PDB file of C-alpha atoms in Angstrom:
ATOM      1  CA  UNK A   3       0.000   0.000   0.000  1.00  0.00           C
ATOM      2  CA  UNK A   4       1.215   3.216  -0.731  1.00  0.00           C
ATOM      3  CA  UNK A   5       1.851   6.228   1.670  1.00  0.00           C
ATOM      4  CA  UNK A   6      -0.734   8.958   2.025  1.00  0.00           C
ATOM      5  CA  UNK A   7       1.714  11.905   1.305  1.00  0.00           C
ATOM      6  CA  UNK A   8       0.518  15.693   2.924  1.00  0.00           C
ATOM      7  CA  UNK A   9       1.625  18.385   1.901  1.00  0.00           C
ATOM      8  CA  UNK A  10       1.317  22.433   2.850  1.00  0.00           C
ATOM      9  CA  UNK A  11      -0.153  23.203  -0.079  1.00  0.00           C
ATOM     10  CA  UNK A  12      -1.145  20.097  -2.389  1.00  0.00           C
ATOM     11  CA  UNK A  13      -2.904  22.315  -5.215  1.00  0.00           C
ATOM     12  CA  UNK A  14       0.423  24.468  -6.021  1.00  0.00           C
ATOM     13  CA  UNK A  15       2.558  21.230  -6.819  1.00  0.00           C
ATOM     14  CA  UNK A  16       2.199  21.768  -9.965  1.00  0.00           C
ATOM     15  CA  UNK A  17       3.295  19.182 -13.035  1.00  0.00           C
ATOM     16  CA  UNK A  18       6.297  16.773 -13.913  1.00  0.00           C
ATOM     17  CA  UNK A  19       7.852  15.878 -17.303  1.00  0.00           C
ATOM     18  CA  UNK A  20       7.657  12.262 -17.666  1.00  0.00           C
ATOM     19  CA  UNK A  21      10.678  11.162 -20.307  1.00  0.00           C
ATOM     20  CA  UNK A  22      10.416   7.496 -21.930  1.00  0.00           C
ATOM     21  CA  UNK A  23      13.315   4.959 -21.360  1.00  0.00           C
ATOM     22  CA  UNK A  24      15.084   6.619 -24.107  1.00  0.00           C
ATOM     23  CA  UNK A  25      14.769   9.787 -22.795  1.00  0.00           C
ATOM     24  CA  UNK A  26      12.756  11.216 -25.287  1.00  0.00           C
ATOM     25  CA  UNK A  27      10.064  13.812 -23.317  1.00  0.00           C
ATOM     26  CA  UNK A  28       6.614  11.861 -23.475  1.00  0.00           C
ATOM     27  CA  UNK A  29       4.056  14.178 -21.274  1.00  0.00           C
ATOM     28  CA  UNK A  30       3.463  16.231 -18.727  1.00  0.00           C
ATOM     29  CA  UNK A  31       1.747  14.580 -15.694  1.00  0.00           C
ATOM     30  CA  UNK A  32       0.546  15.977 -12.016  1.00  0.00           C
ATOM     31  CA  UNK A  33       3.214  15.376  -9.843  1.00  0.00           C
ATOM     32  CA  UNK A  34       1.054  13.521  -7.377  1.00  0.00           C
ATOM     33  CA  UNK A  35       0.729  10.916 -10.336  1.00  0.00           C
ATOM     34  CA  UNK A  36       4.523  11.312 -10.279  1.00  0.00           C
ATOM     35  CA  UNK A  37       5.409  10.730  -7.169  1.00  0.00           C
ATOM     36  CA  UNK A  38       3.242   7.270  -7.709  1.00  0.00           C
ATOM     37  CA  UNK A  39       4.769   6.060 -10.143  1.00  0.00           C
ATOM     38  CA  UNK A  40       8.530   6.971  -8.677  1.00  0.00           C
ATOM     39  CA  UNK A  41       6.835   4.593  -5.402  1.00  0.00           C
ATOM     40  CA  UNK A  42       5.960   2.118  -7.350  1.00  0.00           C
ATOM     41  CA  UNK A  43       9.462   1.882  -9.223  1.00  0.00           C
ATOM     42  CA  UNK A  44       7.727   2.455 -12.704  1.00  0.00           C
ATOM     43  CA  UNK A  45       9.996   5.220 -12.614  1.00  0.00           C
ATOM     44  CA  UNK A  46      13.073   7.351 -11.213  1.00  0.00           C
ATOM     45  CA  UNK A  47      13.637  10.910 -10.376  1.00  0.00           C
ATOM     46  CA  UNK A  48      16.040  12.747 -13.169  1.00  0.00           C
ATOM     47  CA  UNK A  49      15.954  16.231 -11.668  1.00  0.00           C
ATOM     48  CA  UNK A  50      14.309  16.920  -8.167  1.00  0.00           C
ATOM     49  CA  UNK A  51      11.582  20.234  -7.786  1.00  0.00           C
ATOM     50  CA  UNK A  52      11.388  21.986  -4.947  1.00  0.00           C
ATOM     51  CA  UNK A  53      10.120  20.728  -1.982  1.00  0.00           C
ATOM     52  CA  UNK A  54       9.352  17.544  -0.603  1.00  0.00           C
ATOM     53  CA  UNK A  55       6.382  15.084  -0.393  1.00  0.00           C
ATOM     54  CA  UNK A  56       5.906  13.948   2.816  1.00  0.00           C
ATOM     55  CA  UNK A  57       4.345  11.260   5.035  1.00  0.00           C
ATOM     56  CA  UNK A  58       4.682   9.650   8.590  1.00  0.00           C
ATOM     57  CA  UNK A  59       7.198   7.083   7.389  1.00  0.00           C
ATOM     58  CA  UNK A  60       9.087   8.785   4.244  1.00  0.00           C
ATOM     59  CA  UNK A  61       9.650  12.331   2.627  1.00  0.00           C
ATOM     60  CA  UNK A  62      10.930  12.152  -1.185  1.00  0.00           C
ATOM     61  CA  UNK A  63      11.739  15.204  -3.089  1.00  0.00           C
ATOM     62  CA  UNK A  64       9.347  16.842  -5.273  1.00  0.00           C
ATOM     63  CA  UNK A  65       9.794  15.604  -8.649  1.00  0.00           C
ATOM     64  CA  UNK A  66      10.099  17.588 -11.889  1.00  0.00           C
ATOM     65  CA  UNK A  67      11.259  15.312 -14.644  1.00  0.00           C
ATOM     66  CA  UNK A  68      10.921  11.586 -14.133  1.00  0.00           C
ATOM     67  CA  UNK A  69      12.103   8.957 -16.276  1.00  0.00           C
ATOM     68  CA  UNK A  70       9.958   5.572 -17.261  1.00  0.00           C
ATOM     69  CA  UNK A  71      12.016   2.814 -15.901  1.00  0.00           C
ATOM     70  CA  UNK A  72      10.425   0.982 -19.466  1.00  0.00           C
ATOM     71  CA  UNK A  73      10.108   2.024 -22.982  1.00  0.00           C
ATOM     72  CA  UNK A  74       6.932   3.065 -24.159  1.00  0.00           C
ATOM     73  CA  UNK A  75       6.335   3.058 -27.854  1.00  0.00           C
ATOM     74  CA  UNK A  76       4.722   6.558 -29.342  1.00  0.00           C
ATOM     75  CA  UNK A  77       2.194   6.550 -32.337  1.00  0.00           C
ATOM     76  CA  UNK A  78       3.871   9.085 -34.707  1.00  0.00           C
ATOM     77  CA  UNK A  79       0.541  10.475 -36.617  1.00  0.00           C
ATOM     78  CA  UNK A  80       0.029  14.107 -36.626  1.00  0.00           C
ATOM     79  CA  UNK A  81      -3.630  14.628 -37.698  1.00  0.00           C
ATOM     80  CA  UNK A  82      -4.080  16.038 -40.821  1.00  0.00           C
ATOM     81  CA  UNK A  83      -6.102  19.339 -39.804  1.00  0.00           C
ATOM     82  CA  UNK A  84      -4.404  21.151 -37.682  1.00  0.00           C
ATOM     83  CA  UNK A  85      -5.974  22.483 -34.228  1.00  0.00           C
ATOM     84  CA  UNK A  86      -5.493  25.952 -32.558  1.00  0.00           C
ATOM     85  CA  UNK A  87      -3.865  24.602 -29.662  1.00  0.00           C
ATOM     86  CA  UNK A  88      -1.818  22.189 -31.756  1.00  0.00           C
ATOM     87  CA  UNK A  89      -0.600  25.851 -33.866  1.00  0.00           C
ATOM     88  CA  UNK A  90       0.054  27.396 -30.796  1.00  0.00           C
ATOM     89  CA  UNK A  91       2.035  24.688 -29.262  1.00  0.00           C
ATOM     90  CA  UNK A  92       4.591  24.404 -32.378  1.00  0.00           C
ATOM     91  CA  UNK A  93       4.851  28.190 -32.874  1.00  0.00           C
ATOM     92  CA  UNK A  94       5.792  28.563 -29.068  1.00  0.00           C
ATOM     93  CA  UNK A  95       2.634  30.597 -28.444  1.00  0.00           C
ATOM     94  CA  UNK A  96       4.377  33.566 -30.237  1.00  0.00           C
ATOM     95  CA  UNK A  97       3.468  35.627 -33.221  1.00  0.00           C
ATOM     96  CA  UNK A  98       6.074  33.974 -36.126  1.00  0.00           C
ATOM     97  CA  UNK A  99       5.537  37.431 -37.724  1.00  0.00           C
ATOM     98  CA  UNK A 100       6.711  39.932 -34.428  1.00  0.00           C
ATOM     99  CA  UNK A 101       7.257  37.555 -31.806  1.00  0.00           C
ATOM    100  CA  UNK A 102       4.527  38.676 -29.798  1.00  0.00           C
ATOM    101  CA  UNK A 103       2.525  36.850 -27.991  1.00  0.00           C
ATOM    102  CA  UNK A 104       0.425  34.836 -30.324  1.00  0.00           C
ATOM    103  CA  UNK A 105      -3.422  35.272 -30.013  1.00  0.00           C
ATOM    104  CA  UNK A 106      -4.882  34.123 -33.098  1.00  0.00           C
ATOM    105  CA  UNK A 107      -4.199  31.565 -35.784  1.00  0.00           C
ATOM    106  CA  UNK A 108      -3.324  32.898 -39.521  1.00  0.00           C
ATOM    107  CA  UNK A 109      -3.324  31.295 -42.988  1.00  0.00           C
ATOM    108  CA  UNK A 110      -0.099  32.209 -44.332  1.00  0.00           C
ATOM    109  CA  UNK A 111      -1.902  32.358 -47.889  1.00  0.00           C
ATOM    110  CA  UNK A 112      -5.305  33.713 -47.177  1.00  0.00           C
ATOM    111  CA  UNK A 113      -8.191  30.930 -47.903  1.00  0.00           C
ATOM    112  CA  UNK A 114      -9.858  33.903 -50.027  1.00  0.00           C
ATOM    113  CA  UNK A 115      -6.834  33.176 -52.657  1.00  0.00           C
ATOM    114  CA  UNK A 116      -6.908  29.458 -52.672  1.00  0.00           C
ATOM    115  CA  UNK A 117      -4.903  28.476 -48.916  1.00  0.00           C
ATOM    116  CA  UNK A 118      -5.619  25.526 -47.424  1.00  0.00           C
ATOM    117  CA  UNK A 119      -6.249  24.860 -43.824  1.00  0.00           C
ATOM    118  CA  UNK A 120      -3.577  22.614 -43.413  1.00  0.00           C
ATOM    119  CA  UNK A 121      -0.057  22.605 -41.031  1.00  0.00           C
ATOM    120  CA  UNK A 122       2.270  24.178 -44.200  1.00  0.00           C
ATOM    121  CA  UNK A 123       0.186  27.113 -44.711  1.00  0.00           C
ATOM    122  CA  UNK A 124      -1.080  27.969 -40.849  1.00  0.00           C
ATOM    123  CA  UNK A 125       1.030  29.692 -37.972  1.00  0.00           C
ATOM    124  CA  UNK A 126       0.134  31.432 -35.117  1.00  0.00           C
ATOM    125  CA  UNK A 127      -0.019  35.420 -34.600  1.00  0.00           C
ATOM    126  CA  UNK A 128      -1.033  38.305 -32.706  1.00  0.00           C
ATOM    127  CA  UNK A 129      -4.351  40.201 -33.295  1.00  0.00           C
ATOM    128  CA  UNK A 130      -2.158  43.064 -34.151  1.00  0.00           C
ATOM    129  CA  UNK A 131      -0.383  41.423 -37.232  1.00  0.00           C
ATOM    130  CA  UNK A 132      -3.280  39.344 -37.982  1.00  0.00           C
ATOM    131  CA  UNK A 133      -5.662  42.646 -38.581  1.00  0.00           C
ATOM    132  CA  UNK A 134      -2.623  43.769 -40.482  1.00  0.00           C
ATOM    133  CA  UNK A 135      -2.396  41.344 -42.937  1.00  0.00           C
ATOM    134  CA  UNK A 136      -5.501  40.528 -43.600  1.00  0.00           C
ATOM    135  CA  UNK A 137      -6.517  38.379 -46.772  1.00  0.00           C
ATOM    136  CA  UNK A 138      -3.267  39.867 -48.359  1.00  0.00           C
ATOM    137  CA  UNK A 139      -0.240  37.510 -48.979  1.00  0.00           C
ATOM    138  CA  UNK A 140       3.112  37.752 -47.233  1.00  0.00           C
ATOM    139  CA  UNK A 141       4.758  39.487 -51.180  1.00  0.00           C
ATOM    140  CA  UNK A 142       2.516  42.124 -50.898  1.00  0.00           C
ATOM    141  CA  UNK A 143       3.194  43.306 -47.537  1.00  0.00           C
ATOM    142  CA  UNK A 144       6.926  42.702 -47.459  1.00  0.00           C
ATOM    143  CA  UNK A 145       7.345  40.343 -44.867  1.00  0.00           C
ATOM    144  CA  UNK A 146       8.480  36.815 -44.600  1.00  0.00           C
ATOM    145  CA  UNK A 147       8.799  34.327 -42.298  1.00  0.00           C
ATOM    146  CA  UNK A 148      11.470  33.131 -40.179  1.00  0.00           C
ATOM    147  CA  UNK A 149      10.849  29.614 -40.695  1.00  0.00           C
ATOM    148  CA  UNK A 150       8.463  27.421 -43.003  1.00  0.00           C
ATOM    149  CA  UNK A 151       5.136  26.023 -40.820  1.00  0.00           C
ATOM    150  CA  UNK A 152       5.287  22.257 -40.783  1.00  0.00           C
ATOM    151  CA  UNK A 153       3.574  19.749 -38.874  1.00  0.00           C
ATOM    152  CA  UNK A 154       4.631  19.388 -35.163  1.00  0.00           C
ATOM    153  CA  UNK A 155       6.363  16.766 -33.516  1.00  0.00           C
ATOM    154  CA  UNK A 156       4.378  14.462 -31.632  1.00  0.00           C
ATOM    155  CA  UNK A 157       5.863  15.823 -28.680  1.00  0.00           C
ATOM    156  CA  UNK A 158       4.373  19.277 -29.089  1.00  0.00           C
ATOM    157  CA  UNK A 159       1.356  18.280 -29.614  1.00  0.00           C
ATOM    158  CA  UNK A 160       0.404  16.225 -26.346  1.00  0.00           C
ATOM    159  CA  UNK A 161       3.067  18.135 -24.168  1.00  0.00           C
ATOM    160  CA  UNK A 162       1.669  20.817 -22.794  1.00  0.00           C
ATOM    161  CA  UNK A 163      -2.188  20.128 -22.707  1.00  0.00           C
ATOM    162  CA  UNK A 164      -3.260  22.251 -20.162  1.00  0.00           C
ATOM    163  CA  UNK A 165      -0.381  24.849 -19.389  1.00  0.00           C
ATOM    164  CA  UNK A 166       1.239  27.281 -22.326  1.00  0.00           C
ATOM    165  CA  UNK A 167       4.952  27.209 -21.061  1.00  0.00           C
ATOM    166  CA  UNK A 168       7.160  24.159 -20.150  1.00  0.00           C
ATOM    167  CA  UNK A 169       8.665  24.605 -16.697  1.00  0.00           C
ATOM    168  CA  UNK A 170      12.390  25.853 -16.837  1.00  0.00           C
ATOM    169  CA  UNK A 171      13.754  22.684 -15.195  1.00  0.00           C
ATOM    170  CA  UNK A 172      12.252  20.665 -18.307  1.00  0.00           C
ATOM    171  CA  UNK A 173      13.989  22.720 -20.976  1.00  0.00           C
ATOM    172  CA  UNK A 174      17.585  20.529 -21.348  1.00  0.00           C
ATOM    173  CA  UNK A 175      14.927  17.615 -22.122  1.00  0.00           C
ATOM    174  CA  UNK A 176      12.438  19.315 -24.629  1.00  0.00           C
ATOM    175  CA  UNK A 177      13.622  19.251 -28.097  1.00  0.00           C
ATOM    176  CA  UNK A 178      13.965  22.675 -29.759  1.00  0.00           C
ATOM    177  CA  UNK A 179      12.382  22.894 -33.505  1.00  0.00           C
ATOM    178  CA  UNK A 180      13.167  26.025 -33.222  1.00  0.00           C
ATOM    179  CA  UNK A 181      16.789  26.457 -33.028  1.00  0.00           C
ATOM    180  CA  UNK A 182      16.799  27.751 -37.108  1.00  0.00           C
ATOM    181  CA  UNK A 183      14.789  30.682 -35.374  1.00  0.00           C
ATOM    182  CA  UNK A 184      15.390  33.741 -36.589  1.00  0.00           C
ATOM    183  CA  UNK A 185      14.101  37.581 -35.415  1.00  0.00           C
ATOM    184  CA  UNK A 186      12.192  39.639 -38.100  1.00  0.00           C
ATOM    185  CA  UNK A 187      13.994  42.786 -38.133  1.00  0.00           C
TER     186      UNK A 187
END
């Protein structure tokens, strides 16, 4: 039977990045579920939060990346259509046209002139730059974009379901698509 583990403030523990065997980054679980499967040796501790989880017999630090003691194979499909939240989650929640903080979702060629909803011609932007470019195409306005839309990586796309940054502990484990990256000037 497992421990019954108090602490002060049980809603602010916040979430852990669970890696597969392999170390690739799987998902992002509570880390009461983490601390479960760490007890249960389905898993061990790869960096430590802050904090500790306690109970009357044992205290184990709070854990913020966790690694599967197994490998779990991933399905590599990435739907066809993309989703806001999927957009979002590739383009870092930021505008690919200022870097702002992304707000809406824009066809890169407007679907008035033919675009298609699909991953290759949808990024994410900021009202701002959205209003600005309206239905007219990136040629006319002048601008272009610092990198090509593409479908996500699996890992995007269930990562961060309910939260819009990783945690800065999980970053040396998240892969970075966007290392290419470039500023609009």
């Amino acid at each position: 039977m497992l421990p019954n583990f108090f602490t002060h403030n049980a809603a602010t523990l916040g979430s852990a990045l669970v890696l597969n065997q392999s170390y690739e980054p799987l998902c992002v679980i509570p880390v009461k579920r983490a601390a479960v499967l760490l007890l249960t040796r389905k898993a061990e501790t790869v960096t430590p939060g802050d904090g500790f989880l306690r109970s009357e017999t044992m205290h184990i630090p709070v854990p913020s990346v966790v690694r599967l003691n197994r490998y779990v194979p991933i399905p590599r499909q990435v739907g066809a259509s993309p989703s806001r939240r999927g957009v979002f989650a590739r383009d870092d929640w930021r505008c690919v046209y200022c870097n702002a903080s992304a707000e809406t979702i824009d066809h890169v060629m407007p679907r008035s002139r033919g675009g298609t909803h699909t991953w290759d011609n949808v990024v994410a932007a900021c009202a701002p730059c959205n209003h600005r470019k309206s239905d007219k195409t990136l040629a006319e306005l002048g601008w272009r974009l610092p990198r090509l839309p593409r479908p996500p990586s699996g890992w995007q796309l269930r990562g961060f379901r309910g939260q819009r940054r990783p945690d800065p502990a999980w970053e040396a484990w998240l892969p970075r698509h966007g290392k290419e990256r470039a500023r609009l000037s």
